């Protein structure tokens, strides 16, 4: 069943009399990958932060799963986002970091191992590796795991391939296509047209 996951109308954001977002319409359907393309500073991340209620909007309407975001914040439980690098506990493993996250949010820990497999951090050599010893690419993949571990219906990814190798980026893009095929709506923010 196809349906609107996200609907935006006349969205605007101003900072000190400077308009940084002016978006007349945006609609994202279930199972769709929506590429949000533009140069740095174009307002892509600001738009996503408004969807996530991290910053207020100056004007406009945002509906997620058919409901205005102003009425109830429960919609956030169905969104996985990778907007900025999350805070990690450097002296814990990736699994332990996700376990803490799951306990705080009240989600099921059974999703953790599957999520680590999706992002390529499930190898035996990484089981006991502390996050402080992760490479930049591993930290990027762990950030994606934070977005995926709660089994979202909408996934918002801001430059998810920025520090990945070409091979890692292609594997991630394949995973994203697979998620969309399972009905997850994906907003993919980038300034790279080929992605």
PDB file of C-alpha atoms in Angstrom:
ATOM      1  CA  UNK A   1       0.000   0.000   0.000  1.00  0.00           C
ATOM      2  CA  UNK A   2       1.499   3.298  -1.107  1.00  0.00           C
ATOM      3  CA  UNK A   3       0.831   6.334   1.027  1.00  0.00           C
ATOM      4  CA  UNK A   4       2.215   9.701   1.987  1.00  0.00           C
ATOM      5  CA  UNK A   5       4.908   9.419   4.609  1.00  0.00           C
ATOM      6  CA  UNK A   6       5.901  13.086   4.444  1.00  0.00           C
ATOM      7  CA  UNK A   7       4.012  16.094   3.125  1.00  0.00           C
ATOM      8  CA  UNK A   8       5.410  19.653   3.204  1.00  0.00           C
ATOM      9  CA  UNK A   9       3.574  22.798   2.074  1.00  0.00           C
ATOM     10  CA  UNK A  10       4.960  26.338   1.918  1.00  0.00           C
ATOM     11  CA  UNK A  11       7.795  25.654   4.353  1.00  0.00           C
ATOM     12  CA  UNK A  12       9.938  28.650   5.267  1.00  0.00           C
ATOM     13  CA  UNK A  13      12.751  29.295   7.695  1.00  0.00           C
ATOM     14  CA  UNK A  14      14.412  32.601   8.427  1.00  0.00           C
ATOM     15  CA  UNK A  15      17.434  33.348  10.568  1.00  0.00           C
ATOM     16  CA  UNK A  16      17.858  37.053  11.413  1.00  0.00           C
ATOM     17  CA  UNK A  17      15.823  38.271   8.435  1.00  0.00           C
ATOM     18  CA  UNK A  18      17.639  35.928   6.028  1.00  0.00           C
ATOM     19  CA  UNK A  19      15.475  33.288   4.369  1.00  0.00           C
ATOM     20  CA  UNK A  20      17.334  29.980   4.313  1.00  0.00           C
ATOM     21  CA  UNK A  21      14.440  27.687   3.331  1.00  0.00           C
ATOM     22  CA  UNK A  22      11.564  28.418   0.956  1.00  0.00           C
ATOM     23  CA  UNK A  23      10.027  25.110  -0.107  1.00  0.00           C
ATOM     24  CA  UNK A  24       6.583  25.271  -1.703  1.00  0.00           C
ATOM     25  CA  UNK A  25       5.872  21.529  -1.802  1.00  0.00           C
ATOM     26  CA  UNK A  26       7.465  18.176  -1.049  1.00  0.00           C
ATOM     27  CA  UNK A  27       5.856  14.756  -0.884  1.00  0.00           C
ATOM     28  CA  UNK A  28       7.573  11.462  -0.065  1.00  0.00           C
ATOM     29  CA  UNK A  29       5.738   8.168  -0.469  1.00  0.00           C
ATOM     30  CA  UNK A  30       6.162   4.856   1.310  1.00  0.00           C
ATOM     31  CA  UNK A  31       8.993   2.847  -0.270  1.00  0.00           C
ATOM     32  CA  UNK A  32      10.353   5.851  -2.158  1.00  0.00           C
ATOM     33  CA  UNK A  33      13.915   7.148  -2.110  1.00  0.00           C
ATOM     34  CA  UNK A  34      13.858  10.920  -2.352  1.00  0.00           C
ATOM     35  CA  UNK A  35      17.150  12.566  -3.265  1.00  0.00           C
ATOM     36  CA  UNK A  36      17.479  15.999  -1.686  1.00  0.00           C
ATOM     37  CA  UNK A  37      20.205  17.504  -3.839  1.00  0.00           C
ATOM     38  CA  UNK A  38      21.869  20.875  -3.518  1.00  0.00           C
ATOM     39  CA  UNK A  39      25.124  22.659  -2.717  1.00  0.00           C
ATOM     40  CA  UNK A  40      26.338  23.171   0.821  1.00  0.00           C
ATOM     41  CA  UNK A  41      24.353  25.937   2.505  1.00  0.00           C
ATOM     42  CA  UNK A  42      21.212  25.410   0.389  1.00  0.00           C
ATOM     43  CA  UNK A  43      19.011  24.621   3.416  1.00  0.00           C
ATOM     44  CA  UNK A  44      18.828  20.821   3.063  1.00  0.00           C
ATOM     45  CA  UNK A  45      19.869  20.027   6.634  1.00  0.00           C
ATOM     46  CA  UNK A  46      17.786  22.899   8.026  1.00  0.00           C
ATOM     47  CA  UNK A  47      14.726  21.407   6.304  1.00  0.00           C
ATOM     48  CA  UNK A  48      15.405  17.999   7.805  1.00  0.00           C
ATOM     49  CA  UNK A  49      15.880  19.510  11.273  1.00  0.00           C
ATOM     50  CA  UNK A  50      12.452  21.140  10.955  1.00  0.00           C
ATOM     51  CA  UNK A  51      10.910  17.764  10.020  1.00  0.00           C
ATOM     52  CA  UNK A  52      12.512  16.280  13.145  1.00  0.00           C
ATOM     53  CA  UNK A  53      11.318  19.188  15.343  1.00  0.00           C
ATOM     54  CA  UNK A  54      14.925  20.056  16.192  1.00  0.00           C
ATOM     55  CA  UNK A  55      14.353  23.646  15.085  1.00  0.00           C
ATOM     56  CA  UNK A  56      11.142  25.612  14.596  1.00  0.00           C
ATOM     57  CA  UNK A  57       9.868  26.754  11.237  1.00  0.00           C
ATOM     58  CA  UNK A  58       8.982  30.331  10.349  1.00  0.00           C
ATOM     59  CA  UNK A  59       5.958  29.303   8.267  1.00  0.00           C
ATOM     60  CA  UNK A  60       4.425  26.333   6.503  1.00  0.00           C
ATOM     61  CA  UNK A  61       3.020  22.898   7.206  1.00  0.00           C
ATOM     62  CA  UNK A  62       4.743  19.583   7.826  1.00  0.00           C
ATOM     63  CA  UNK A  63       2.806  16.319   8.064  1.00  0.00           C
ATOM     64  CA  UNK A  64       4.447  12.987   8.833  1.00  0.00           C
ATOM     65  CA  UNK A  65       2.393   9.792   8.480  1.00  0.00           C
ATOM     66  CA  UNK A  66      -0.668  11.955   7.813  1.00  0.00           C
ATOM     67  CA  UNK A  67      -0.450  13.978  11.031  1.00  0.00           C
ATOM     68  CA  UNK A  68       0.799  17.541  11.613  1.00  0.00           C
ATOM     69  CA  UNK A  69       4.046  17.369  13.571  1.00  0.00           C
ATOM     70  CA  UNK A  70       2.768  19.979  16.030  1.00  0.00           C
ATOM     71  CA  UNK A  71       0.068  17.741  17.508  1.00  0.00           C
ATOM     72  CA  UNK A  72       2.142  14.834  18.814  1.00  0.00           C
ATOM     73  CA  UNK A  73       5.861  14.005  18.845  1.00  0.00           C
ATOM     74  CA  UNK A  74       5.255  10.230  18.789  1.00  0.00           C
ATOM     75  CA  UNK A  75       5.957  10.287  15.048  1.00  0.00           C
ATOM     76  CA  UNK A  76       9.651  10.595  15.932  1.00  0.00           C
ATOM     77  CA  UNK A  77       9.635   6.966  17.139  1.00  0.00           C
ATOM     78  CA  UNK A  78       9.068   5.921  13.525  1.00  0.00           C
ATOM     79  CA  UNK A  79      11.869   8.021  12.035  1.00  0.00           C
ATOM     80  CA  UNK A  80      15.518   7.071  11.858  1.00  0.00           C
ATOM     81  CA  UNK A  81      17.829   9.974  11.176  1.00  0.00           C
ATOM     82  CA  UNK A  82      21.465  10.608  10.547  1.00  0.00           C
ATOM     83  CA  UNK A  83      21.725  14.394  10.544  1.00  0.00           C
ATOM     84  CA  UNK A  84      24.858  14.946  12.564  1.00  0.00           C
ATOM     85  CA  UNK A  85      27.284  12.495  14.076  1.00  0.00           C
ATOM     86  CA  UNK A  86      25.700  11.116  17.248  1.00  0.00           C
ATOM     87  CA  UNK A  87      27.455  11.230  20.573  1.00  0.00           C
ATOM     88  CA  UNK A  88      29.172   7.953  21.292  1.00  0.00           C
ATOM     89  CA  UNK A  89      30.505   6.383  24.423  1.00  0.00           C
ATOM     90  CA  UNK A  90      34.124   5.992  23.266  1.00  0.00           C
ATOM     91  CA  UNK A  91      34.946   3.267  25.796  1.00  0.00           C
ATOM     92  CA  UNK A  92      32.091   1.027  24.678  1.00  0.00           C
ATOM     93  CA  UNK A  93      31.802  -1.175  21.593  1.00  0.00           C
ATOM     94  CA  UNK A  94      29.404  -0.392  18.766  1.00  0.00           C
ATOM     95  CA  UNK A  95      27.015  -3.055  20.080  1.00  0.00           C
ATOM     96  CA  UNK A  96      27.147  -1.593  23.589  1.00  0.00           C
ATOM     97  CA  UNK A  97      26.507   1.924  22.266  1.00  0.00           C
ATOM     98  CA  UNK A  98      23.419   0.716  20.412  1.00  0.00           C
ATOM     99  CA  UNK A  99      22.294  -1.212  23.490  1.00  0.00           C
ATOM    100  CA  UNK A 100      22.390   1.970  25.582  1.00  0.00           C
ATOM    101  CA  UNK A 101      20.444   3.797  22.849  1.00  0.00           C
ATOM    102  CA  UNK A 102      17.851   1.024  22.732  1.00  0.00           C
ATOM    103  CA  UNK A 103      17.391   1.039  26.510  1.00  0.00           C
ATOM    104  CA  UNK A 104      16.939   4.822  26.610  1.00  0.00           C
ATOM    105  CA  UNK A 105      14.308   4.741  23.854  1.00  0.00           C
ATOM    106  CA  UNK A 106      12.642   1.524  24.973  1.00  0.00           C
ATOM    107  CA  UNK A 107      13.158  -0.364  21.724  1.00  0.00           C
ATOM    108  CA  UNK A 108      13.902  -4.056  21.406  1.00  0.00           C
ATOM    109  CA  UNK A 109      17.584  -5.028  21.615  1.00  0.00           C
ATOM    110  CA  UNK A 110      17.058  -7.935  19.214  1.00  0.00           C
ATOM    111  CA  UNK A 111      17.392  -5.438  16.330  1.00  0.00           C
ATOM    112  CA  UNK A 112      20.999  -4.590  17.204  1.00  0.00           C
ATOM    113  CA  UNK A 113      22.832  -7.563  15.671  1.00  0.00           C
ATOM    114  CA  UNK A 114      20.791  -7.395  12.451  1.00  0.00           C
ATOM    115  CA  UNK A 115      21.479  -3.652  12.205  1.00  0.00           C
ATOM    116  CA  UNK A 116      25.227  -4.141  12.701  1.00  0.00           C
ATOM    117  CA  UNK A 117      25.136  -6.656   9.848  1.00  0.00           C
ATOM    118  CA  UNK A 118      23.339  -4.200   7.550  1.00  0.00           C
ATOM    119  CA  UNK A 119      26.003  -1.526   8.132  1.00  0.00           C
ATOM    120  CA  UNK A 120      28.924  -3.971   7.949  1.00  0.00           C
ATOM    121  CA  UNK A 121      30.055  -3.793  11.581  1.00  0.00           C
ATOM    122  CA  UNK A 122      29.158  -7.362  12.569  1.00  0.00           C
ATOM    123  CA  UNK A 123      32.529  -8.980  11.787  1.00  0.00           C
ATOM    124  CA  UNK A 124      34.194 -10.857  14.661  1.00  0.00           C
ATOM    125  CA  UNK A 125      37.176  -8.459  14.600  1.00  0.00           C
ATOM    126  CA  UNK A 126      34.820  -5.579  15.502  1.00  0.00           C
ATOM    127  CA  UNK A 127      32.914  -7.304  18.325  1.00  0.00           C
ATOM    128  CA  UNK A 128      35.269  -6.106  21.065  1.00  0.00           C
ATOM    129  CA  UNK A 129      36.653  -3.024  19.347  1.00  0.00           C
ATOM    130  CA  UNK A 130      35.916   0.165  21.263  1.00  0.00           C
ATOM    131  CA  UNK A 131      34.384   3.074  19.336  1.00  0.00           C
ATOM    132  CA  UNK A 132      37.378   5.273  20.194  1.00  0.00           C
ATOM    133  CA  UNK A 133      39.436   2.882  18.024  1.00  0.00           C
ATOM    134  CA  UNK A 134      37.020   3.016  15.065  1.00  0.00           C
ATOM    135  CA  UNK A 135      38.093   4.546  11.772  1.00  0.00           C
ATOM    136  CA  UNK A 136      36.128   7.508  10.412  1.00  0.00           C
ATOM    137  CA  UNK A 137      34.249   5.189   8.035  1.00  0.00           C
ATOM    138  CA  UNK A 138      33.329   2.826  10.879  1.00  0.00           C
ATOM    139  CA  UNK A 139      31.977   5.751  12.902  1.00  0.00           C
ATOM    140  CA  UNK A 140      29.901   6.809   9.890  1.00  0.00           C
ATOM    141  CA  UNK A 141      28.482   3.289   9.629  1.00  0.00           C
ATOM    142  CA  UNK A 142      27.727   3.270  13.371  1.00  0.00           C
ATOM    143  CA  UNK A 143      25.874   6.586  12.939  1.00  0.00           C
ATOM    144  CA  UNK A 144      23.769   4.874  10.269  1.00  0.00           C
ATOM    145  CA  UNK A 145      23.158   1.981  12.664  1.00  0.00           C
ATOM    146  CA  UNK A 146      21.727   4.458  15.202  1.00  0.00           C
ATOM    147  CA  UNK A 147      19.254   5.557  12.507  1.00  0.00           C
ATOM    148  CA  UNK A 148      18.280   2.004  11.558  1.00  0.00           C
ATOM    149  CA  UNK A 149      18.148   0.161  14.868  1.00  0.00           C
ATOM    150  CA  UNK A 150      14.606   1.213  15.766  1.00  0.00           C
ATOM    151  CA  UNK A 151      13.221  -0.134  12.467  1.00  0.00           C
ATOM    152  CA  UNK A 152      11.951   3.213  11.123  1.00  0.00           C
ATOM    153  CA  UNK A 153       9.240   3.813   8.540  1.00  0.00           C
ATOM    154  CA  UNK A 154      11.044   6.969   7.394  1.00  0.00           C
ATOM    155  CA  UNK A 155      14.817   7.273   7.160  1.00  0.00           C
ATOM    156  CA  UNK A 156      16.512  10.674   6.850  1.00  0.00           C
ATOM    157  CA  UNK A 157      20.181  10.491   5.864  1.00  0.00           C
ATOM    158  CA  UNK A 158      22.326  13.608   5.619  1.00  0.00           C
ATOM    159  CA  UNK A 159      25.453  12.947   3.532  1.00  0.00           C
ATOM    160  CA  UNK A 160      25.695   9.305   4.693  1.00  0.00           C
ATOM    161  CA  UNK A 161      28.526   8.455   2.280  1.00  0.00           C
ATOM    162  CA  UNK A 162      30.649  11.529   3.023  1.00  0.00           C
ATOM    163  CA  UNK A 163      33.635   9.701   4.553  1.00  0.00           C
ATOM    164  CA  UNK A 164      33.109   6.235   3.094  1.00  0.00           C
ATOM    165  CA  UNK A 165      35.316   4.573   0.501  1.00  0.00           C
ATOM    166  CA  UNK A 166      33.787   3.977  -2.924  1.00  0.00           C
ATOM    167  CA  UNK A 167      33.207   0.305  -2.068  1.00  0.00           C
ATOM    168  CA  UNK A 168      31.635   1.146   1.319  1.00  0.00           C
ATOM    169  CA  UNK A 169      29.451   3.831  -0.289  1.00  0.00           C
ATOM    170  CA  UNK A 170      28.184   1.425  -2.955  1.00  0.00           C
ATOM    171  CA  UNK A 171      27.370  -1.188  -0.298  1.00  0.00           C
ATOM    172  CA  UNK A 172      25.464   1.439   1.682  1.00  0.00           C
ATOM    173  CA  UNK A 173      23.531   2.584  -1.397  1.00  0.00           C
ATOM    174  CA  UNK A 174      22.594  -1.062  -2.097  1.00  0.00           C
ATOM    175  CA  UNK A 175      21.336  -1.373   1.495  1.00  0.00           C
ATOM    176  CA  UNK A 176      19.258   1.786   1.097  1.00  0.00           C
ATOM    177  CA  UNK A 177      17.685   0.438  -2.100  1.00  0.00           C
ATOM    178  CA  UNK A 178      16.854  -2.768  -0.218  1.00  0.00           C
ATOM    179  CA  UNK A 179      15.208  -0.799   2.597  1.00  0.00           C
ATOM    180  CA  UNK A 180      13.055   1.108   0.132  1.00  0.00           C
ATOM    181  CA  UNK A 181      12.026  -2.174  -1.483  1.00  0.00           C
ATOM    182  CA  UNK A 182      10.723  -3.228   1.952  1.00  0.00           C
ATOM    183  CA  UNK A 183       8.543  -0.108   2.166  1.00  0.00           C
ATOM    184  CA  UNK A 184      10.774   2.295   4.080  1.00  0.00           C
ATOM    185  CA  UNK A 185      10.695   5.861   2.768  1.00  0.00           C
ATOM    186  CA  UNK A 186      14.196   7.341   2.499  1.00  0.00           C
ATOM    187  CA  UNK A 187      15.279  10.961   2.204  1.00  0.00           C
ATOM    188  CA  UNK A 188      18.863  11.023   1.008  1.00  0.00           C
ATOM    189  CA  UNK A 189      20.582  14.402   1.342  1.00  0.00           C
ATOM    190  CA  UNK A 190      23.654  14.944  -0.785  1.00  0.00           C
ATOM    191  CA  UNK A 191      25.464  17.445  -2.950  1.00  0.00           C
ATOM    192  CA  UNK A 192      26.815  14.671  -5.221  1.00  0.00           C
ATOM    193  CA  UNK A 193      24.671  14.286  -8.313  1.00  0.00           C
ATOM    194  CA  UNK A 194      25.954  10.769  -9.151  1.00  0.00           C
ATOM    195  CA  UNK A 195      24.540   9.422  -5.865  1.00  0.00           C
TER     196      UNK A 195
END
